[in-house]
Structures are given as structure tokens and as C-alpha cells.
mmCIF file with all atom_site columns, C-alpha atoms in Angstrom:
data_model
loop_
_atom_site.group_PDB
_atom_site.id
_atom_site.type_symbol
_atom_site.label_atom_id
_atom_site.label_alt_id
_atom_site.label_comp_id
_atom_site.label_asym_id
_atom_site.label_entity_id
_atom_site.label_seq_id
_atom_site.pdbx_PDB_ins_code
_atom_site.Cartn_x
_atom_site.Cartn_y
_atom_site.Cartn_z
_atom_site.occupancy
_atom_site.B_iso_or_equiv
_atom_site.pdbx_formal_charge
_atom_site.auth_seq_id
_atom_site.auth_comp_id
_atom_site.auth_asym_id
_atom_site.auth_atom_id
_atom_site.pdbx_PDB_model_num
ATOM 1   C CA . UNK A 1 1   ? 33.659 118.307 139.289 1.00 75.00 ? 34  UNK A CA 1
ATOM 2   C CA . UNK A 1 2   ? 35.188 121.815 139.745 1.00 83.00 ? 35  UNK A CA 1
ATOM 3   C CA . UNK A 1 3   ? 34.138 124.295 137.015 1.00 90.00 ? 36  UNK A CA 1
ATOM 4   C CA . UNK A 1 4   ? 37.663 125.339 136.218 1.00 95.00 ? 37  UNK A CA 1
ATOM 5   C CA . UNK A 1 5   ? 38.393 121.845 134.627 1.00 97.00 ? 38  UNK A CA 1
ATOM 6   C CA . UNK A 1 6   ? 38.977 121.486 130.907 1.00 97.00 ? 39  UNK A CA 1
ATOM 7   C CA . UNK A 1 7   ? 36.836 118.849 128.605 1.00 97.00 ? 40  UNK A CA 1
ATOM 8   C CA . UNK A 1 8   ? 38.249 116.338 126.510 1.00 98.00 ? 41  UNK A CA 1
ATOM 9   C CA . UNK A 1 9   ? 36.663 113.971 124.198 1.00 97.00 ? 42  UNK A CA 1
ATOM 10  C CA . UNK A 1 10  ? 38.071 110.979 122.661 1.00 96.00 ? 43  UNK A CA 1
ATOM 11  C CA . UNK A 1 11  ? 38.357 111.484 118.743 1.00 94.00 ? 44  UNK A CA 1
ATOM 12  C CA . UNK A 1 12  ? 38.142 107.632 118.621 1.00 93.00 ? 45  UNK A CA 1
ATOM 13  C CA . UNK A 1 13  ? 35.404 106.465 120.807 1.00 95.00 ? 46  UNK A CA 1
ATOM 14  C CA . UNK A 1 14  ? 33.798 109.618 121.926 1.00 96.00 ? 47  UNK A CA 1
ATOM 15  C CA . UNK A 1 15  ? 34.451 109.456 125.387 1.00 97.00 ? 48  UNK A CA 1
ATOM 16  C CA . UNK A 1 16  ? 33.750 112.478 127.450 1.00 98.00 ? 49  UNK A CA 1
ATOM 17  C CA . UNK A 1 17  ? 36.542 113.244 130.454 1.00 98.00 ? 50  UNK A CA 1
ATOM 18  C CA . UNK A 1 18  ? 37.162 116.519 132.324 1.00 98.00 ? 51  UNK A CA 1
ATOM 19  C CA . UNK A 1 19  ? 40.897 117.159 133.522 1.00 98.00 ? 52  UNK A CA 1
ATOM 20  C CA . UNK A 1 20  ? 42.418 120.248 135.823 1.00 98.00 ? 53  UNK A CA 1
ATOM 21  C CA . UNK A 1 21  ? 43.441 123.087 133.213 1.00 97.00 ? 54  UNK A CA 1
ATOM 22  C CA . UNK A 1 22  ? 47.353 122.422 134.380 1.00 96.00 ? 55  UNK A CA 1
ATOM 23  C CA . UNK A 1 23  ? 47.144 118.747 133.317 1.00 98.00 ? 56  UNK A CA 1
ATOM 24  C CA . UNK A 1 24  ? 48.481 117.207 130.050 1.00 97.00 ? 57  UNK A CA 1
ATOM 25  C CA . UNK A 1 25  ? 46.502 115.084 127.748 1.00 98.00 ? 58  UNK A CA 1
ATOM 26  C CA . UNK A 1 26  ? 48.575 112.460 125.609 1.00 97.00 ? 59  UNK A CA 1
ATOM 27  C CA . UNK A 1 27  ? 46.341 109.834 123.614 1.00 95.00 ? 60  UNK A CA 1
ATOM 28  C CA . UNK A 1 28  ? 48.152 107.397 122.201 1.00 95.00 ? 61  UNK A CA 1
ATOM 29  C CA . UNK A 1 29  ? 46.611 104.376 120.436 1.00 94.00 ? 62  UNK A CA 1
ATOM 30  C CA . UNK A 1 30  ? 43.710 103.159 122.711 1.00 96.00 ? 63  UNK A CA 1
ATOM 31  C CA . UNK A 1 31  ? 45.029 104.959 125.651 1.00 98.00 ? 64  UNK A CA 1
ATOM 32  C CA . UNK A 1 32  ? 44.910 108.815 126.879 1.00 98.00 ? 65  UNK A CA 1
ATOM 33  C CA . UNK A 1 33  ? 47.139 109.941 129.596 1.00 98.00 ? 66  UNK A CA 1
ATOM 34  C CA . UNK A 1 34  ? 45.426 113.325 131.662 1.00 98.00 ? 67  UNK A CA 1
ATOM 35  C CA . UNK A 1 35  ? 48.782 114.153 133.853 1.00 98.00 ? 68  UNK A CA 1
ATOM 36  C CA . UNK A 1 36  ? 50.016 116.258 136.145 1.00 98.00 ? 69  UNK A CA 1
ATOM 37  C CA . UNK A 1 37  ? 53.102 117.767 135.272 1.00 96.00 ? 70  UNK A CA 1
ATOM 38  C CA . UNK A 1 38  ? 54.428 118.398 138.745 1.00 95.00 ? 71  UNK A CA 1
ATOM 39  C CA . UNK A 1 39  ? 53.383 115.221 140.706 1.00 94.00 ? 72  UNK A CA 1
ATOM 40  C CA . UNK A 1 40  ? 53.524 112.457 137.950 1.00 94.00 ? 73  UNK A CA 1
ATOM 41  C CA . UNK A 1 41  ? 49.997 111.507 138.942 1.00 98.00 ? 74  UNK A CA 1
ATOM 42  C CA . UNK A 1 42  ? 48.201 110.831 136.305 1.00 99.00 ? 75  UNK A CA 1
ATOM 43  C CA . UNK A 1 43  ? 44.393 108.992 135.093 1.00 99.00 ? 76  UNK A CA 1
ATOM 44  C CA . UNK A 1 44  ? 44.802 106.607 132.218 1.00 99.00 ? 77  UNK A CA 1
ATOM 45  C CA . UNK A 1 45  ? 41.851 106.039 130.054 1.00 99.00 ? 78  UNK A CA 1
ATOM 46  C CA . UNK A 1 46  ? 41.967 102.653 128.288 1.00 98.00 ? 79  UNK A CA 1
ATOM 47  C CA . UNK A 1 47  ? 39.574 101.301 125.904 1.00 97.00 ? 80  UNK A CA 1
ATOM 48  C CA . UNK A 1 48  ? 39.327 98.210  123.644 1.00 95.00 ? 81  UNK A CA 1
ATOM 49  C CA . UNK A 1 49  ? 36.941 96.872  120.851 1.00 94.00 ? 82  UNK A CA 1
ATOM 50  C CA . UNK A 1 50  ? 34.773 94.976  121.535 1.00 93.00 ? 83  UNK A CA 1
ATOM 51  C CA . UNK A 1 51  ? 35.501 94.110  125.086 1.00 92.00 ? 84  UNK A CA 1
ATOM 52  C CA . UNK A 1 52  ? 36.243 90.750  126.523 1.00 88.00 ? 85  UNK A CA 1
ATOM 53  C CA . UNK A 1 53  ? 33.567 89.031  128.977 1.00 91.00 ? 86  UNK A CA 1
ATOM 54  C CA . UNK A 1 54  ? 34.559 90.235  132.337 1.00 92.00 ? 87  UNK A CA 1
ATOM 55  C CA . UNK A 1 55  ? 36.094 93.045  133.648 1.00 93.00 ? 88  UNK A CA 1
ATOM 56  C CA . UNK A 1 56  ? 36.934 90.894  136.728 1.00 95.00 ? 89  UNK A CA 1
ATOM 57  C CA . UNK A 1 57  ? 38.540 88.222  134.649 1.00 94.00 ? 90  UNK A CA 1
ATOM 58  C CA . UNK A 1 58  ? 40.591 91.105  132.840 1.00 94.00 ? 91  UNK A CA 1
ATOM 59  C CA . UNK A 1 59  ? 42.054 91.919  135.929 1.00 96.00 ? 92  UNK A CA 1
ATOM 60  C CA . UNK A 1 60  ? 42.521 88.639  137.538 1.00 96.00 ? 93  UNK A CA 1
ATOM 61  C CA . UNK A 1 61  ? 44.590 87.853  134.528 1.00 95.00 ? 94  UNK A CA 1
ATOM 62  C CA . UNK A 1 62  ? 46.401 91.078  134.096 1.00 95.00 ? 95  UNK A CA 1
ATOM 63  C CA . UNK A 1 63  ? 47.709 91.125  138.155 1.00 97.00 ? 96  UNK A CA 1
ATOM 64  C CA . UNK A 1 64  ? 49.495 87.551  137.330 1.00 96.00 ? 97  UNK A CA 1
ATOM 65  C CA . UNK A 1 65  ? 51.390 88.960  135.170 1.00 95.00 ? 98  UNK A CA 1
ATOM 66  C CA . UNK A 1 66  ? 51.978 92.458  137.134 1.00 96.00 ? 99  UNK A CA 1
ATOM 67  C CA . UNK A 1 67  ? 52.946 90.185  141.077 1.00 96.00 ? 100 UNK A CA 1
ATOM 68  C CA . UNK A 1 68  ? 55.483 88.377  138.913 1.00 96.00 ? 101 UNK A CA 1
ATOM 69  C CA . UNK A 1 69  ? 57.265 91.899  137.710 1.00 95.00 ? 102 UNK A CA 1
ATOM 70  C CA . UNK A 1 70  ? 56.556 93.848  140.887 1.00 95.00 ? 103 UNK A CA 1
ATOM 71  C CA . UNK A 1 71  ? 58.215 91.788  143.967 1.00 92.00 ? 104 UNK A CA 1
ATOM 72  C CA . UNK A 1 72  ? 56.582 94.272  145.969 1.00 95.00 ? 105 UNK A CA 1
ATOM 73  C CA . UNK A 1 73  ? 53.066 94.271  144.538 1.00 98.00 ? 106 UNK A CA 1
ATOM 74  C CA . UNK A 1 74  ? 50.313 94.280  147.057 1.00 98.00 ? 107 UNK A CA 1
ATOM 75  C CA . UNK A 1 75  ? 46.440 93.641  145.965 1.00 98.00 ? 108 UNK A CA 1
ATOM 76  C CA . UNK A 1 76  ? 44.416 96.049  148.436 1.00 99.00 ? 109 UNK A CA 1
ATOM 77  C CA . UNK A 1 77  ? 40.946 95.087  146.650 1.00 98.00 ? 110 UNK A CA 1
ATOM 78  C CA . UNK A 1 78  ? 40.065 92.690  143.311 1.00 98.00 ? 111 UNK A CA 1
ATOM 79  C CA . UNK A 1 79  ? 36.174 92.947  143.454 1.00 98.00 ? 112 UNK A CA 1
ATOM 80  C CA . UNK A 1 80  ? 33.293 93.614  141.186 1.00 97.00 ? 113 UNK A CA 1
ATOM 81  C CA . UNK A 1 81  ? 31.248 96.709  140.890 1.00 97.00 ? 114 UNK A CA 1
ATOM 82  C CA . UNK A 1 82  ? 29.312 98.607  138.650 1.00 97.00 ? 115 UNK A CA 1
ATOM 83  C CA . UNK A 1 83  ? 30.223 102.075 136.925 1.00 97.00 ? 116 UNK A CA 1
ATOM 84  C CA . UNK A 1 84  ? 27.424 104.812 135.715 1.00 95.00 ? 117 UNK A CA 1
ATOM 85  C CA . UNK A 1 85  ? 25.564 101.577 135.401 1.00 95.00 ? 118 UNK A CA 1
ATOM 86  C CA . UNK A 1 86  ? 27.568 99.492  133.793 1.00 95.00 ? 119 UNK A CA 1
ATOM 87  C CA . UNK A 1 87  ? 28.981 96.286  134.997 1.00 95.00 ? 120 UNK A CA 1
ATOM 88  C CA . UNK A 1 88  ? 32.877 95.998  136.443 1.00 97.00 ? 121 UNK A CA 1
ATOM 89  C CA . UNK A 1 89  ? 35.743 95.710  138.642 1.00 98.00 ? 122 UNK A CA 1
ATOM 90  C CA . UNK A 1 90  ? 38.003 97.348  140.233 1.00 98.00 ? 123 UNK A CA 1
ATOM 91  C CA . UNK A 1 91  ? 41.332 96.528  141.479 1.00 98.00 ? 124 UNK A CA 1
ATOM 92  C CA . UNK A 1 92  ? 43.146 98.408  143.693 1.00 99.00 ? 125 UNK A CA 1
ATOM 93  C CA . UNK A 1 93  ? 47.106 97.691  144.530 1.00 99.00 ? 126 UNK A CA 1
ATOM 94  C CA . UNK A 1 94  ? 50.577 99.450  145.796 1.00 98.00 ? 127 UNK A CA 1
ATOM 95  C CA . UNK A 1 95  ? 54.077 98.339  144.190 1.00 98.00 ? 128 UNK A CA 1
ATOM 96  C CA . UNK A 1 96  ? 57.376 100.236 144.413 1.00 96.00 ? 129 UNK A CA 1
ATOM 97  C CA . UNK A 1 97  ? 58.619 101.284 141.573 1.00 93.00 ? 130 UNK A CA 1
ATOM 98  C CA . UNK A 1 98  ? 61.480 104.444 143.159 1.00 90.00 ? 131 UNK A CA 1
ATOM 99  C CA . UNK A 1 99  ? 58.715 104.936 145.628 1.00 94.00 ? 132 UNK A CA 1
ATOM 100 C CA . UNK A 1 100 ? 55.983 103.097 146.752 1.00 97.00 ? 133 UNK A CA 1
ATOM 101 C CA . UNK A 1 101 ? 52.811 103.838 143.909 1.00 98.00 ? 134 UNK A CA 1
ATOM 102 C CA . UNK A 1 102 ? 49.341 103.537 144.999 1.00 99.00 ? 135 UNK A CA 1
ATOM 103 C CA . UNK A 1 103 ? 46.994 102.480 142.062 1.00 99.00 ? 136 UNK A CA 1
ATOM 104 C CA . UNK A 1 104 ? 42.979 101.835 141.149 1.00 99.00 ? 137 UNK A CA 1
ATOM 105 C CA . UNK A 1 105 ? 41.970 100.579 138.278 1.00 98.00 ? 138 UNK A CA 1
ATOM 106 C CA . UNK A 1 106 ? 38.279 100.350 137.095 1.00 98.00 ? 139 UNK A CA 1
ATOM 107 C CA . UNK A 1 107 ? 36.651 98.311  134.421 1.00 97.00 ? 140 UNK A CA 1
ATOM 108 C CA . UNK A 1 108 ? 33.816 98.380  133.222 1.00 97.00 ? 141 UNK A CA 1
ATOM 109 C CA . UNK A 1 109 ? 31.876 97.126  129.834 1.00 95.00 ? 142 UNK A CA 1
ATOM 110 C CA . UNK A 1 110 ? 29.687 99.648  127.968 1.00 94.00 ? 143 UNK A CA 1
ATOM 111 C CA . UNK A 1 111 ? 28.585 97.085  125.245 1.00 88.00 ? 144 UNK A CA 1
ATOM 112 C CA . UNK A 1 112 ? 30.809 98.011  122.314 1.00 92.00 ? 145 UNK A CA 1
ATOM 113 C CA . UNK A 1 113 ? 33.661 98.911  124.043 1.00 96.00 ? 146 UNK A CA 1
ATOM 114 C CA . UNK A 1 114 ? 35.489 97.551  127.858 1.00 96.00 ? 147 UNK A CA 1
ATOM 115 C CA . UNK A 1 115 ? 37.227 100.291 129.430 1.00 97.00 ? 148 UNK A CA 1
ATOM 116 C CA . UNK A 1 116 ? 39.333 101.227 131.885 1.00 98.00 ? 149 UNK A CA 1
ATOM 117 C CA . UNK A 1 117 ? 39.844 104.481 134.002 1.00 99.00 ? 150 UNK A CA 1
ATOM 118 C CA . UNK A 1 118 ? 43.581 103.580 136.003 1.00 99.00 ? 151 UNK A CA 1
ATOM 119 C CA . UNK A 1 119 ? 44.417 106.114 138.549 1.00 99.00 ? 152 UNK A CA 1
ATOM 120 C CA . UNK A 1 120 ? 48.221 106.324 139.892 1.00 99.00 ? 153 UNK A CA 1
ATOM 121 C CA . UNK A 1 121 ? 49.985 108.259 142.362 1.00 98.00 ? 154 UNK A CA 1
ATOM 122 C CA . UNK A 1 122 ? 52.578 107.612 145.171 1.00 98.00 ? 155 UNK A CA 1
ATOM 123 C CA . UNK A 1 123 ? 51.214 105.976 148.540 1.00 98.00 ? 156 UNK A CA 1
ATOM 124 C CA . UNK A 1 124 ? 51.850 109.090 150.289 1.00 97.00 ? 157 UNK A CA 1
ATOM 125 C CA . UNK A 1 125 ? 49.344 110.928 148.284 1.00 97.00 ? 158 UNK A CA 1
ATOM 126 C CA . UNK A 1 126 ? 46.703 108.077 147.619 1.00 98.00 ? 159 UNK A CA 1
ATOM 127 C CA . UNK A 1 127 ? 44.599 109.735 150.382 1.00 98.00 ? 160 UNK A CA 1
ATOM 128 C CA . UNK A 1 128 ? 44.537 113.209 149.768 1.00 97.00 ? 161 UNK A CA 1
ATOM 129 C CA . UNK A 1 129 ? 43.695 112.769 146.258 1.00 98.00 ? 162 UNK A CA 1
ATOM 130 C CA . UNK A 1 130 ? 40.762 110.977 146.324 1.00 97.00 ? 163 UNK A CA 1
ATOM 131 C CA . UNK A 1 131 ? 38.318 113.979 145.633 1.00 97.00 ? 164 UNK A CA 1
ATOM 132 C CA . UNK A 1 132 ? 40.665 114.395 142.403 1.00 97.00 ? 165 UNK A CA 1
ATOM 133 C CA . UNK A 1 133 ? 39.869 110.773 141.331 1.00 98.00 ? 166 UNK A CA 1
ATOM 134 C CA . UNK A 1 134 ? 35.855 110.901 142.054 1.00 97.00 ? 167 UNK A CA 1
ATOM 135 C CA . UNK A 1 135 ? 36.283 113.857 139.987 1.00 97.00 ? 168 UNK A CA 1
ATOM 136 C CA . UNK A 1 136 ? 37.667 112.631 137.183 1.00 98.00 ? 169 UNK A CA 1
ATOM 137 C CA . UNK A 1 137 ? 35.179 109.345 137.717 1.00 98.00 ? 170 UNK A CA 1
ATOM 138 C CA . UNK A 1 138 ? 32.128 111.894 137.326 1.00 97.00 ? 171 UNK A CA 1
ATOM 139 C CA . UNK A 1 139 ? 33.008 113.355 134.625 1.00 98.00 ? 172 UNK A CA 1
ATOM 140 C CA . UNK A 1 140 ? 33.840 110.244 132.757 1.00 98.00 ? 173 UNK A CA 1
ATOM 141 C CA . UNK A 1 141 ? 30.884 110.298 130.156 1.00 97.00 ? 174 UNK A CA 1
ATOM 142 C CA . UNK A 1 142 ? 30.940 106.581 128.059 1.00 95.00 ? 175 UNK A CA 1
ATOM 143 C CA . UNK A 1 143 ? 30.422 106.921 123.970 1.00 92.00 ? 176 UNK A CA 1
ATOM 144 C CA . UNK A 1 144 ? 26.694 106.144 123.135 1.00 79.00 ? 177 UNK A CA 1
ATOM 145 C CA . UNK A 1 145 ? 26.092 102.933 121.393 1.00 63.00 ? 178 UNK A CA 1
#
């Protein structure tokens, strides 16, 4: 993670997450928004309490509904992994929405609380910034307990 980056934490889990000094931070109910101003690409930071079973089943659920408003949605990966330990999935797509958006979205379940860190940015881009979302993946720090 670059030393110039600014730290957040979440006033209502206590999540630790460390943004570029140019990006915005909007929380807003469970979720927080770190976005670039210029590009639109952003990291989302959803949480919810207490989490459901399966990350994997979270997203298997949530992309039926997403193909049937996206004609254009493509699944790239739906698979599970593990995050800082903790047991996941993440679920990578592209849909067009003005241009064609490239997105991952990781899951994971830290006991009290499921989270997910979604990553968005046009297709073009997806490549290039992938430094910028291990980044923000290292710094992500999970509430204790």
C-alpha cells in the first residue's frame, strides 16, 4: 500500500481501509464509497449483521437478479476463496452500462459481520488498475470480534 494513502475507519463496524488522498469517502448506511473523482472508479465496502451462510450463495443469488437487468452482463469468475483468512467468494463480471464496466466483488464472513469489498471501473481500465485494487485489498483490516 503506498504511504501517501489516507486511513479510514468505519464508525459502525470498525473496519480499517486505506484510500489515495484524492479519493472521496461517502458512507452511507452499511455501505462506504472510496472514489475517484476523475475516473468514476470507485471500491465499495459493504457490510451486514450478522451475515448470511455463504458468501458464494450471496452471490449466486444476487447475479440472478443483476443478468436479468444487465442484457449485457457477462460472469468472468463465480468461485470461492478465502480473504485475510476468512472464508468467501468472489465474483467477477463486465456489463454496459454507457460503457462497458468491469467489476469484482469479494465476500467474505468475519463471524459477526459478511462483507463485501466491490471494485468497479470501465473494461478499458480493469487491467491497469489492478495494483490499485490489491491495494485497497491489503489494507482492508476486518473489525475484531
Amino acid at each position: 500500500m503506498p504511504s501517501t494513502w489516507v486511513r479510514y475507519t468505519d464508525p459502525q463496524t470498525g473496519f480499517v481501509l486505506a484510500h489515495p488522498p484524492a479519493w472521496t469517502v461517502v458512507a452511507d448506511g452499511s455501505r462506504t464509497d472510496v472514489r475517484d473523482p476523475v475516473s468514476g472508479t470507485y471500491l465499495r465496502v459493504d457490510h451486514r449483521e450478522p451475515p448470511g451462510p455463504s458468501a458464494i450463495g450471496a452471490w449466486q443469488d444476487q447475479e440472478k437478479s443483476f443478468k436479468a437487468q444487465y442484457a449485457g452482463y457477462r460472469r468472468l469468475q463465480l468461485a470461492a476463496t478465502t480473504f485475510d483468512g476468512f472464508p468467501g467468494a468472489l465474483w467477477e463480471f463486465t456489463y454496459p452500462a454507457g460503457s462497458l464496466l468491469h467489476a469484482a466483488d469479494l465476500g467474505f464472513i468475519t463471524g459477526r459481520y459478511g462483507f463485501a469489498l466491490y471494485f468497479q471501473t470501465t473494461d478499458s481500465n480493469w487491467q491497469r488498475l489492478q495494483p490499485l485494487f490489491e491495494s485497497f485489498k491489503q489494507s482492508f483490516k476486518a473489525p475484531k470480534g
